[in-house]
CSV table of C-alpha atoms in Angstrom, one decimal:
chain,number,residue,atom,x,y,z
K,1,UNK,CA,-124.8,-110.2,2.1
K,2,UNK,CA,-127.6,-112.6,1.1
K,3,UNK,CA,-127.7,-115.8,3.0
K,4,UNK,CA,-129.5,-119.1,3.3
K,5,UNK,CA,-131.6,-118.1,6.3
K,6,UNK,CA,-128.6,-117.1,8.5
K,7,UNK,CA,-128.5,-114.0,10.6
K,8,UNK,CA,-125.3,-112.3,11.6
K,9,UNK,CA,-122.7,-114.6,13.2
K,10,UNK,CA,-123.9,-115.3,16.8
K,11,UNK,CA,-121.8,-115.0,19.9
K,12,UNK,CA,-123.4,-117.3,22.5
K,13,UNK,CA,-121.4,-119.0,25.3
K,14,UNK,CA,-118.8,-121.2,23.5
K,15,UNK,CA,-118.8,-125.1,23.8
K,16,UNK,CA,-116.4,-127.8,22.7
K,17,UNK,CA,-117.7,-130.3,20.2
K,18,UNK,CA,-116.4,-133.1,22.4
K,19,UNK,CA,-118.9,-131.9,25.1
K,20,UNK,CA,-121.8,-133.1,22.9
K,21,UNK,CA,-120.7,-136.7,23.0
K,22,UNK,CA,-121.8,-137.8,26.4
K,23,UNK,CA,-125.3,-136.1,26.4
K,24,UNK,CA,-125.9,-137.5,22.9
K,25,UNK,CA,-125.2,-141.0,24.2
K,26,UNK,CA,-127.7,-140.5,27.0
K,27,UNK,CA,-130.3,-139.2,24.5
K,28,UNK,CA,-129.8,-142.2,22.3
K,29,UNK,CA,-130.3,-144.7,25.2
K,30,UNK,CA,-133.3,-142.8,26.5
K,31,UNK,CA,-134.8,-143.0,23.0
K,32,UNK,CA,-134.5,-146.7,22.9
K,33,UNK,CA,-131.5,-147.3,20.7
K,34,UNK,CA,-129.6,-150.4,21.4
K,35,UNK,CA,-126.2,-148.8,22.0
K,36,UNK,CA,-123.2,-149.6,24.1
K,37,UNK,CA,-120.1,-147.3,24.5
K,38,UNK,CA,-116.5,-148.1,25.1
K,39,UNK,CA,-113.7,-145.9,26.2
K,40,UNK,CA,-109.8,-146.3,26.5
K,41,UNK,CA,-109.1,-144.6,29.9
K,42,UNK,CA,-110.1,-141.1,28.7
K,43,UNK,CA,-113.8,-140.9,29.6
K,44,UNK,CA,-113.4,-137.8,31.7
K,45,UNK,CA,-112.1,-136.1,28.6
K,46,UNK,CA,-114.3,-137.6,25.9
K,47,UNK,CA,-117.4,-137.4,28.0
K,48,UNK,CA,-118.4,-141.0,27.6
K,49,UNK,CA,-118.7,-141.5,31.3
K,50,UNK,CA,-121.9,-139.5,31.2
K,51,UNK,CA,-123.6,-142.6,29.9
K,52,UNK,CA,-122.3,-144.7,32.8
K,53,UNK,CA,-124.1,-142.4,35.2
K,54,UNK,CA,-127.5,-143.2,33.7
K,55,UNK,CA,-126.9,-146.6,32.0
K,56,UNK,CA,-124.0,-148.2,33.7
K,57,UNK,CA,-124.7,-151.6,32.0
K,58,UNK,CA,-124.1,-150.0,28.6
K,59,UNK,CA,-120.7,-148.5,29.2
K,60,UNK,CA,-117.3,-150.2,29.4
K,61,UNK,CA,-113.8,-148.8,29.9
K,62,UNK,CA,-111.0,-151.0,28.8
K,63,UNK,CA,-108.0,-148.9,30.1
K,64,UNK,CA,-105.2,-147.5,27.9
K,65,UNK,CA,-105.7,-150.3,25.3
K,66,UNK,CA,-107.1,-148.8,22.1
K,67,UNK,CA,-106.4,-151.9,20.0
K,68,UNK,CA,-108.2,-154.1,22.4
K,69,UNK,CA,-111.1,-151.5,22.4
K,70,UNK,CA,-111.5,-151.9,18.7
K,71,UNK,CA,-111.6,-155.6,18.8
K,72,UNK,CA,-114.2,-155.5,21.6
K,73,UNK,CA,-116.2,-153.0,19.7
K,74,UNK,CA,-116.2,-155.3,16.6
K,75,UNK,CA,-117.3,-158.2,18.8
K,76,UNK,CA,-120.2,-156.3,20.3
K,77,UNK,CA,-121.3,-155.1,17.0
K,78,UNK,CA,-121.3,-158.7,15.7
K,79,UNK,CA,-124.0,-159.4,18.3
K,80,UNK,CA,-126.3,-156.6,16.9
K,81,UNK,CA,-125.3,-153.7,19.1
K,82,UNK,CA,-124.7,-150.2,17.9
K,83,UNK,CA,-121.2,-149.5,19.3
K,84,UNK,CA,-119.7,-146.2,20.2
K,85,UNK,CA,-115.9,-146.3,20.9
K,86,UNK,CA,-114.1,-143.1,22.0
K,87,UNK,CA,-110.5,-142.0,22.4
K,88,UNK,CA,-108.3,-139.1,21.3
K,89,UNK,CA,-107.7,-138.8,17.6
K,90,UNK,CA,-104.0,-139.2,18.0
K,91,UNK,CA,-104.7,-142.7,19.6
K,92,UNK,CA,-107.6,-143.7,17.4
K,93,UNK,CA,-106.7,-144.2,14.5
K,94,UNK,CA,-103.1,-143.5,15.5
K,95,UNK,CA,-102.6,-146.6,17.7
K,96,UNK,CA,-105.1,-148.9,16.1
K,97,UNK,CA,-105.4,-148.3,12.5
K,98,UNK,CA,-104.9,-151.9,11.5
K,99,UNK,CA,-107.6,-153.1,13.9
K,100,UNK,CA,-109.9,-150.5,12.5
K,101,UNK,CA,-109.1,-151.5,8.9
K,102,UNK,CA,-109.5,-155.2,9.4
K,103,UNK,CA,-112.1,-155.6,12.1
K,104,UNK,CA,-114.3,-152.5,11.5
K,105,UNK,CA,-114.0,-151.3,8.0
K,106,UNK,CA,-113.5,-154.6,6.1
K,107,UNK,CA,-116.3,-156.3,8.0
K,108,UNK,CA,-118.5,-153.2,7.7
K,109,UNK,CA,-119.3,-153.3,11.4
K,110,UNK,CA,-121.8,-151.0,13.1
K,111,UNK,CA,-119.2,-149.2,15.1
K,112,UNK,CA,-119.1,-145.4,15.6
K,113,UNK,CA,-115.6,-144.2,16.3
K,114,UNK,CA,-115.6,-140.9,18.2
K,115,UNK,CA,-112.2,-139.2,18.1
K,116,UNK,CA,-111.8,-136.3,20.5
K,117,UNK,CA,-109.0,-133.8,20.6
K,118,UNK,CA,-108.3,-133.7,16.9
K,119,UNK,CA,-105.9,-131.2,15.2
K,120,UNK,CA,-103.4,-128.9,16.6
K,121,UNK,CA,-105.9,-127.2,18.9
K,122,UNK,CA,-104.9,-129.8,21.5
K,123,UNK,CA,-102.5,-126.9,22.3
K,124,UNK,CA,-99.9,-127.3,25.0
K,125,UNK,CA,-99.9,-131.1,24.8
K,126,UNK,CA,-97.6,-130.7,21.7
K,127,UNK,CA,-97.0,-132.5,18.4
K,128,UNK,CA,-97.1,-136.1,19.8
K,129,UNK,CA,-100.8,-135.5,20.9
K,130,UNK,CA,-101.9,-133.5,17.8
K,131,UNK,CA,-103.6,-135.5,15.1
K,132,UNK,CA,-103.1,-133.8,11.8
K,133,UNK,CA,-103.3,-136.8,9.6
K,134,UNK,CA,-106.4,-138.7,11.0
K,135,UNK,CA,-108.8,-137.6,8.2
K,136,UNK,CA,-106.3,-138.9,5.6
K,137,UNK,CA,-106.2,-142.3,7.2
K,138,UNK,CA,-109.9,-142.7,7.8
K,139,UNK,CA,-111.0,-141.4,4.4
K,140,UNK,CA,-108.8,-144.0,2.8
K,141,UNK,CA,-110.8,-146.9,4.2
K,142,UNK,CA,-113.6,-148.1,1.9
K,143,UNK,CA,-117.1,-147.7,3.4
K,144,UNK,CA,-116.0,-145.5,6.3
K,145,UNK,CA,-118.1,-142.3,6.9
K,146,UNK,CA,-116.0,-139.4,8.1
K,147,UNK,CA,-117.5,-136.5,9.7
K,148,UNK,CA,-116.1,-133.2,11.3
K,149,UNK,CA,-118.8,-131.1,13.0
K,150,UNK,CA,-118.5,-127.4,13.1
K,151,UNK,CA,-119.9,-126.8,16.6
K,152,UNK,CA,-121.3,-128.6,19.6
K,153,UNK,CA,-124.9,-128.5,18.2
K,154,UNK,CA,-123.8,-130.1,14.9
K,155,UNK,CA,-121.8,-132.6,16.8
K,156,UNK,CA,-124.9,-133.7,18.7
K,157,UNK,CA,-126.8,-134.0,15.5
K,158,UNK,CA,-124.1,-136.1,13.9
K,159,UNK,CA,-123.4,-138.4,16.8
K,160,UNK,CA,-127.2,-139.2,17.1
K,161,UNK,CA,-127.6,-139.5,13.3
K,162,UNK,CA,-124.8,-142.2,13.3
K,163,UNK,CA,-127.0,-144.5,15.3
K,164,UNK,CA,-129.7,-144.6,12.5
K,165,UNK,CA,-127.7,-146.8,10.3
K,166,UNK,CA,-125.4,-149.8,10.6
K,167,UNK,CA,-122.3,-148.5,8.9
K,168,UNK,CA,-119.0,-147.6,10.4
K,169,UNK,CA,-118.4,-143.9,11.2
K,170,UNK,CA,-115.5,-141.7,12.2
K,171,UNK,CA,-116.5,-138.5,13.9
K,172,UNK,CA,-113.7,-136.1,14.8
K,173,UNK,CA,-114.3,-133.8,17.8
K,174,UNK,CA,-112.2,-131.0,19.3
K,175,UNK,CA,-110.9,-129.9,22.6
K,176,UNK,CA,-111.4,-126.1,22.6
K,177,UNK,CA,-114.6,-124.3,23.3
K,178,UNK,CA,-115.9,-122.8,20.0
K,179,UNK,CA,-118.7,-120.3,19.2
K,180,UNK,CA,-122.0,-122.0,18.6
K,181,UNK,CA,-122.9,-121.4,14.9
K,182,UNK,CA,-126.2,-123.3,15.0
K,183,UNK,CA,-127.8,-121.3,17.8
K,184,UNK,CA,-131.5,-121.5,17.9
K,185,UNK,CA,-131.8,-124.0,15.0
K,186,UNK,CA,-134.7,-126.3,15.8
K,187,UNK,CA,-134.4,-128.9,13.0
K,188,UNK,CA,-131.1,-130.6,12.5
K,189,UNK,CA,-129.2,-129.3,9.4
K,190,UNK,CA,-126.7,-132.1,9.4
K,191,UNK,CA,-127.2,-134.6,6.6
K,192,UNK,CA,-124.6,-137.3,5.9
K,193,UNK,CA,-123.0,-136.5,2.5
K,194,UNK,CA,-124.6,-133.2,2.2
K,195,UNK,CA,-123.0,-129.7,2.5
K,196,UNK,CA,-124.7,-127.0,4.5
K,197,UNK,CA,-125.0,-123.8,2.5
K,198,UNK,CA,-124.3,-120.9,4.9
K,199,UNK,CA,-123.9,-118.0,2.4
K,200,UNK,CA,-125.0,-118.3,-1.2
K,201,UNK,CA,-122.8,-115.7,-3.2
K,202,UNK,CA,-121.1,-116.0,-6.6
K,203,UNK,CA,-117.6,-114.6,-6.6
K,204,UNK,CA,-115.8,-117.3,-4.7
K,205,UNK,CA,-116.6,-120.5,-2.7
K,206,UNK,CA,-115.2,-121.1,0.8
K,207,UNK,CA,-115.5,-124.7,1.9
K,208,UNK,CA,-114.6,-125.5,5.5
K,209,UNK,CA,-115.1,-128.1,8.2
K,210,UNK,CA,-114.8,-128.3,12.0
K,211,UNK,CA,-113.1,-125.6,13.8
K,212,UNK,CA,-112.4,-123.6,10.6
K,213,UNK,CA,-116.1,-123.0,9.7
K,214,UNK,CA,-116.6,-120.0,12.0
K,215,UNK,CA,-113.4,-118.2,10.9
K,216,UNK,CA,-114.5,-118.9,7.3
K,217,UNK,CA,-117.9,-117.3,8.0
K,218,UNK,CA,-115.9,-114.2,9.4
K,219,UNK,CA,-113.8,-114.3,6.3
K,220,UNK,CA,-116.9,-114.1,4.2
K,221,UNK,CA,-118.1,-111.1,6.1
K,222,UNK,CA,-114.8,-109.3,5.6
K,223,UNK,CA,-114.8,-110.1,1.9
K,224,UNK,CA,-118.3,-108.7,1.6
K,225,UNK,CA,-117.1,-105.4,3.0
K,226,UNK,CA,-114.8,-105.2,0.0
K,227,UNK,CA,-117.6,-106.0,-2.4
K,228,UNK,CA,-116.6,-109.7,-2.8
K,229,UNK,CA,-119.5,-112.2,-2.4
K,230,UNK,CA,-118.3,-115.4,-0.9
K,231,UNK,CA,-120.3,-118.6,-0.9
K,232,UNK,CA,-119.7,-120.5,2.3
K,233,UNK,CA,-120.2,-124.3,2.6
K,234,UNK,CA,-119.9,-126.2,5.9
K,235,UNK,CA,-118.7,-129.5,4.6
K,236,UNK,CA,-119.0,-131.5,7.8
K,237,UNK,CA,-119.1,-134.8,5.9
K,238,UNK,CA,-115.6,-135.4,4.4
K,239,UNK,CA,-116.6,-138.8,3.2
K,240,UNK,CA,-118.9,-139.3,1.3
K,241,UNK,CA,-118.2,-135.8,0.0
K,242,UNK,CA,-121.1,-133.8,-1.5
K,243,UNK,CA,-119.6,-133.7,-5.0
K,244,UNK,CA,-122.7,-132.3,-6.5
K,245,UNK,CA,-122.5,-129.2,-4.4
K,246,UNK,CA,-118.8,-128.8,-5.0
K,247,UNK,CA,-119.4,-129.0,-8.7
K,248,UNK,CA,-122.3,-126.5,-8.6
K,249,UNK,CA,-120.1,-124.1,-6.5
K,250,UNK,CA,-117.2,-124.4,-8.9
K,251,UNK,CA,-119.5,-123.8,-12.0
K,252,UNK,CA,-121.3,-120.8,-10.3
K,253,UNK,CA,-118.4,-119.1,-8.6
K,254,UNK,CA,-115.3,-120.2,-10.6
K,255,UNK,CA,-112.9,-120.3,-7.6
K,256,UNK,CA,-112.6,-122.5,-4.5
K,257,UNK,CA,-110.9,-122.2,-1.2
K,258,UNK,CA,-110.8,-125.1,1.4
K,259,UNK,CA,-110.1,-124.5,5.1
K,260,UNK,CA,-109.4,-127.3,7.6
K,261,UNK,CA,-107.5,-128.0,10.8
K,262,UNK,CA,-105.5,-130.9,9.2
K,263,UNK,CA,-102.6,-131.4,6.9
K,264,UNK,CA,-103.3,-130.0,3.5
K,265,UNK,CA,-102.5,-133.5,2.2
K,266,UNK,CA,-105.3,-136.0,2.5
K,267,UNK,CA,-108.1,-134.2,4.1
K,268,UNK,CA,-111.0,-132.0,3.0
K,269,UNK,CA,-108.9,-130.1,0.5
K,270,UNK,CA,-107.7,-133.2,-1.2
K,271,UNK,CA,-111.1,-134.6,-1.5
K,272,UNK,CA,-112.4,-131.4,-3.1
K,273,UNK,CA,-109.5,-131.1,-5.4
K,274,UNK,CA,-110.0,-134.6,-6.7
K,275,UNK,CA,-113.7,-133.7,-7.4
K,276,UNK,CA,-112.6,-130.5,-9.2
K,277,UNK,CA,-109.9,-132.2,-11.3
K,278,UNK,CA,-112.4,-134.9,-12.5
K,279,UNK,CA,-115.4,-132.8,-13.1
K,280,UNK,CA,-114.9,-129.0,-13.1
K,281,UNK,CA,-111.3,-127.7,-12.9
K,282,UNK,CA,-111.2,-124.2,-11.4
K,283,UNK,CA,-108.6,-122.2,-9.4
K,284,UNK,CA,-108.3,-123.6,-5.9
K,285,UNK,CA,-106.4,-122.6,-2.7
K,286,UNK,CA,-106.0,-124.4,0.5
K,287,UNK,CA,-105.8,-123.1,4.1
K,288,UNK,CA,-104.5,-125.9,6.5
K,289,UNK,CA,-101.4,-127.2,8.0
K,290,UNK,CA,-98.7,-127.2,5.4
K,291,UNK,CA,-97.3,-130.7,5.7
K,292,UNK,CA,-95.6,-130.1,9.0
K,293,UNK,CA,-96.1,-131.3,12.6
K,294,UNK,CA,-97.4,-129.0,15.3
K,295,UNK,CA,-95.8,-127.8,18.5
K,296,UNK,CA,-96.7,-126.9,22.0
K,297,UNK,CA,-98.5,-123.7,22.7
K,298,UNK,CA,-101.9,-122.1,23.5
K,299,UNK,CA,-104.3,-123.3,20.8
K,300,UNK,CA,-105.3,-119.8,19.6
K,301,UNK,CA,-101.5,-119.0,19.2
K,302,UNK,CA,-101.1,-122.3,17.3
K,303,UNK,CA,-103.9,-121.4,14.9
K,304,UNK,CA,-102.2,-118.1,14.2
K,305,UNK,CA,-98.8,-119.7,13.8
K,306,UNK,CA,-100.0,-122.2,11.2
K,307,UNK,CA,-102.3,-119.7,9.4
K,308,UNK,CA,-105.7,-121.2,10.4
K,309,UNK,CA,-107.3,-117.9,10.6
K,310,UNK,CA,-110.1,-115.8,8.9
K,311,UNK,CA,-107.4,-113.5,7.5
K,312,UNK,CA,-105.7,-116.5,5.8
K,313,UNK,CA,-109.0,-117.4,4.2
K,314,UNK,CA,-109.5,-113.9,3.0
K,315,UNK,CA,-106.0,-113.9,1.4
K,316,UNK,CA,-106.6,-117.4,-0.1
K,317,UNK,CA,-109.9,-116.2,-1.6
K,318,UNK,CA,-108.3,-113.2,-3.3
K,319,UNK,CA,-105.5,-115.5,-4.7
K,320,UNK,CA,-108.1,-117.8,-6.1
K,321,UNK,CA,-110.2,-115.0,-7.6
K,322,UNK,CA,-107.1,-113.5,-9.3
K,323,UNK,CA,-106.4,-116.8,-11.0
K,324,UNK,CA,-109.9,-117.1,-12.6
């Protein structure tokens, strides 16, 4: 399989994307960025307390009060600070969507919302703790940048890149330790609003974000063994979507598959489908959570239960190709 400078899928020690948050904050502070960080009683899990160890005057915990945290974040941003606010995705935006809408999005405040523990890979915590609709909520807000990194390296790039502008961001991170896809990559490949081309083939295009990027890469390898060349796009930016790359892929491959750890309604697949419908209609399939809530269980078992696997991506690719 030809590729865009990629070797075989690496197998370094895994790391959770949430583990990038604390160290990224410290790097930003050390580099001179005028940042402050807020947390809602979950800093041991989000990693925000790492900033407190080195820069205690820049870190604040507000307790289990996400709505108050958003209001405080907006207030700090109004003074010129770059504000990072972290909680679990089920709580932010879940508990504080109205505050985010009115105080952050409508006012275009310089607040970076870092949502850890996204998707069903929260595992045993069960449906009440599994955010499967957060991307739909956040992409609905005008002016909100929405990003889902594929691994801890890309998460570090995205979190630090967010400090370079004064726009509101939502960055979704995960709980489980995942393979490092960007091992040994010196220059950041993350660009807001740009897809990362991993494999460049012409039979079908596989578009994925977050936890589903690595299984999608494995699906492409499996398809290659059957003589099917799969283009793979890491669409870390859900909004603004890289529409130009989606259209190019549709024109050149004629079939699209989207894979995400989110409800099939309102996330990456919905954004891609809208682009295709408006500009280049081609057969499309989705791999995601099929409009149902999750349940308690080991996260790997839940991915299998809900079809978030490389095998599901392979099957979806074959269905899309058959419809060309």
